[in-house]
C-alpha cells in the first residue's frame, strides 16, 4: 500500500517536471513572430509585410550558411546599403538554426540580402 503511494507521488512529480520543461521551451521559441524561411541558397519567400515595432524571425531550414545584411543583389553584384529607418542587420546563420532581426521601428520598404548567395534578396515592408 505504502509502495503504491510512493510510486504515485513519484510519477506525479515526474509529470510535473516534464510539463514544466515543455512550458519553458514554448516560451523560449518566438513562434508568434513573423517568420521567413531560408533554404539552401534562397529565401523561401521573397517578401514579407510586418507591423511597425515587429522583430523578424529568420529560420534556416537547410544545412547552409547565410550571412544576412542590409542591401540587395542586382544580378550577381552585391549592393550593400543601409536604408534610412532600417535596423542595422548583420546576422550569420550556420545551418538548421534561426534568429531574430530588428525591431523594425519605421514604416517603409527595406531590402535585405545574403552576402553569400547571389540573388538571395528579401524585401521587408513595414506598415
Ligand atoms: Cu545565403
mmCIF file of C-alpha atoms and ligand atoms in Angstrom:
data_model
loop_
_atom_site.group_PDB
_atom_site.id
_atom_site.type_symbol
_atom_site.label_atom_id
_atom_site.label_comp_id
_atom_site.label_asym_id
_atom_site.label_seq_id
_atom_site.Cartn_x
_atom_site.Cartn_y
_atom_site.Cartn_z
ATOM 1 C CA UNK A 1 0.000 0.000 0.000
ATOM 2 C CA UNK A 2 2.767 2.451 1.016
ATOM 3 C CA UNK A 3 4.742 1.458 -2.103
ATOM 4 C CA UNK A 4 1.805 2.409 -4.327
ATOM 5 C CA UNK A 5 1.632 5.886 -2.805
ATOM 6 C CA UNK A 6 5.374 6.382 -3.296
ATOM 7 C CA UNK A 7 5.121 5.295 -6.954
ATOM 8 C CA UNK A 8 2.116 7.559 -7.462
ATOM 9 C CA UNK A 9 3.790 10.597 -5.927
ATOM 10 C CA UNK A 10 6.971 9.932 -7.915
ATOM 11 C CA UNK A 11 5.056 9.696 -11.216
ATOM 12 C CA UNK A 12 3.134 12.864 -10.408
ATOM 13 C CA UNK A 13 6.427 14.624 -9.677
ATOM 14 C CA UNK A 14 7.979 13.466 -12.948
ATOM 15 C CA UNK A 15 4.908 14.550 -14.909
ATOM 16 C CA UNK A 16 5.025 17.989 -13.290
ATOM 17 C CA UNK A 17 8.713 18.371 -14.202
ATOM 18 C CA UNK A 18 8.063 17.244 -17.795
ATOM 19 C CA UNK A 19 5.145 19.627 -18.280
ATOM 20 C CA UNK A 20 7.129 22.427 -16.664
ATOM 21 C CA UNK A 21 10.033 21.814 -19.046
ATOM 22 C CA UNK A 22 7.667 21.914 -22.047
ATOM 23 C CA UNK A 23 6.258 25.243 -20.917
ATOM 24 C CA UNK A 24 9.773 26.711 -20.683
ATOM 25 C CA UNK A 25 10.638 25.533 -24.242
ATOM 26 C CA UNK A 26 7.387 27.006 -25.582
ATOM 27 C CA UNK A 27 8.008 30.470 -24.187
ATOM 28 C CA UNK A 28 11.608 30.492 -25.472
ATOM 29 C CA UNK A 29 10.512 29.826 -29.074
ATOM 30 C CA UNK A 30 9.299 33.016 -30.781
ATOM 31 C CA UNK A 31 6.531 31.254 -32.710
ATOM 32 C CA UNK A 32 4.341 34.376 -32.730
ATOM 33 C CA UNK A 33 6.871 36.456 -34.668
ATOM 34 C CA UNK A 34 6.563 36.982 -38.421
ATOM 35 C CA UNK A 35 8.841 34.341 -39.933
ATOM 36 C CA UNK A 36 10.704 33.874 -43.196
ATOM 37 C CA UNK A 37 12.414 30.568 -44.002
ATOM 38 C CA UNK A 38 15.724 30.231 -45.826
ATOM 39 C CA UNK A 39 16.578 27.230 -47.970
ATOM 40 C CA UNK A 40 19.934 26.171 -49.406
ATOM 41 C CA UNK A 41 20.580 29.400 -51.330
ATOM 42 C CA UNK A 42 17.322 31.398 -51.338
ATOM 43 C CA UNK A 43 14.677 32.918 -49.139
ATOM 44 C CA UNK A 44 11.655 30.616 -49.492
ATOM 45 C CA UNK A 45 9.563 33.787 -49.889
ATOM 46 C CA UNK A 46 10.976 36.976 -51.392
ATOM 47 C CA UNK A 47 8.902 39.490 -49.445
ATOM 48 C CA UNK A 48 7.038 39.905 -46.173
ATOM 49 C CA UNK A 49 4.843 42.594 -44.654
ATOM 50 C CA UNK A 50 5.155 43.229 -40.924
ATOM 51 C CA UNK A 51 3.971 45.829 -38.440
ATOM 52 C CA UNK A 52 5.934 48.720 -37.019
ATOM 53 C CA UNK A 53 7.865 47.534 -33.966
ATOM 54 C CA UNK A 54 7.980 43.885 -35.040
ATOM 55 C CA UNK A 55 11.051 41.701 -34.891
ATOM 56 C CA UNK A 56 11.503 39.368 -37.857
ATOM 57 C CA UNK A 57 12.314 35.712 -37.242
ATOM 58 C CA UNK A 58 14.563 34.048 -39.840
ATOM 59 C CA UNK A 59 14.681 30.243 -39.912
ATOM 60 C CA UNK A 60 17.438 28.443 -41.786
ATOM 61 C CA UNK A 61 15.787 25.146 -42.731
ATOM 62 C CA UNK A 62 18.821 23.898 -44.708
ATOM 63 C CA UNK A 63 22.338 22.866 -43.620
ATOM 64 C CA UNK A 64 23.571 26.028 -45.337
ATOM 65 C CA UNK A 65 25.443 29.125 -44.127
ATOM 66 C CA UNK A 66 23.784 32.507 -44.713
ATOM 67 C CA UNK A 67 25.015 35.972 -43.789
ATOM 68 C CA UNK A 68 22.050 38.350 -43.836
ATOM 69 C CA UNK A 69 22.761 42.071 -44.138
ATOM 70 C CA UNK A 70 21.258 45.352 -45.374
ATOM 71 C CA UNK A 71 21.328 45.636 -49.144
ATOM 72 C CA UNK A 72 20.357 43.781 -52.275
ATOM 73 C CA UNK A 73 21.709 41.800 -55.198
ATOM 74 C CA UNK A 74 21.479 43.475 -58.589
ATOM 75 C CA UNK A 75 22.067 40.446 -60.767
ATOM 76 C CA UNK A 76 25.332 38.958 -59.494
ATOM 77 C CA UNK A 77 26.574 42.229 -57.958
ATOM 78 C CA UNK A 78 26.048 42.763 -54.209
ATOM 79 C CA UNK A 79 24.856 46.282 -53.320
ATOM 80 C CA UNK A 80 25.222 46.797 -49.559
ATOM 81 C CA UNK A 81 23.131 49.741 -48.363
ATOM 82 C CA UNK A 82 21.511 50.655 -45.079
ATOM 83 C CA UNK A 83 18.271 52.423 -45.905
ATOM 84 C CA UNK A 84 17.034 55.279 -43.733
ATOM 85 C CA UNK A 85 14.833 53.874 -40.953
ATOM 86 C CA UNK A 86 16.102 50.312 -41.315
ATOM 87 C CA UNK A 87 17.629 48.455 -38.374
ATOM 88 C CA UNK A 88 21.254 47.504 -38.969
ATOM 89 C CA UNK A 89 21.293 43.815 -39.875
ATOM 90 C CA UNK A 90 24.380 41.617 -39.944
ATOM 91 C CA UNK A 91 23.497 38.124 -38.832
ATOM 92 C CA UNK A 92 25.189 34.822 -39.569
ATOM 93 C CA UNK A 93 23.289 31.536 -39.764
ATOM 94 C CA UNK A 94 25.241 28.291 -39.794
ATOM 95 C CA UNK A 95 22.503 25.951 -41.000
ATOM 96 C CA UNK A 96 19.408 24.489 -39.364
ATOM 97 C CA UNK A 97 19.196 27.371 -36.934
ATOM 98 C CA UNK A 98 17.206 30.557 -36.504
ATOM 99 C CA UNK A 99 17.499 34.083 -35.221
ATOM 100 C CA UNK A 100 15.628 37.346 -34.969
ATOM 101 C CA UNK A 101 16.459 40.681 -36.571
ATOM 102 C CA UNK A 102 15.044 44.108 -35.906
ATOM 103 C CA UNK A 103 12.972 45.587 -34.447
ATOM 104 C CA UNK A 104 11.730 47.477 -37.492
ATOM 105 C CA UNK A 105 10.588 50.730 -35.914
ATOM 106 C CA UNK A 106 9.958 52.806 -39.059
ATOM 107 C CA UNK A 107 7.339 52.295 -41.771
ATOM 108 C CA UNK A 108 8.770 51.715 -45.239
ATOM 109 C CA UNK A 109 10.249 49.138 -47.572
ATOM 110 C CA UNK A 110 13.640 47.690 -46.698
ATOM 111 C CA UNK A 111 15.983 45.372 -48.562
ATOM 112 C CA UNK A 112 17.926 42.537 -47.004
ATOM 113 C CA UNK A 113 20.215 40.112 -48.793
ATOM 114 C CA UNK A 114 22.503 37.189 -48.156
ATOM 115 C CA UNK A 115 26.111 38.200 -48.807
ATOM 116 C CA UNK A 116 26.965 34.622 -49.848
ATOM 117 C CA UNK A 117 24.242 33.683 -52.343
ATOM 118 C CA UNK A 118 23.721 35.834 -55.483
ATOM 119 C CA UNK A 119 20.054 36.762 -55.925
ATOM 120 C CA UNK A 120 19.095 35.889 -52.349
ATOM 121 C CA UNK A 121 17.013 39.005 -51.644
ATOM 122 C CA UNK A 122 14.243 39.719 -49.146
ATOM 123 C CA UNK A 123 12.005 42.775 -49.223
ATOM 124 C CA UNK A 124 10.547 43.753 -45.839
ATOM 125 C CA UNK A 125 7.577 46.082 -45.909
ATOM 126 C CA UNK A 126 6.845 47.725 -42.548
ATOM 127 C CA UNK A 127 3.436 49.318 -42.055
HETATM 128 CU CU1 LIG B 1 22.649 32.583 -48.159
#
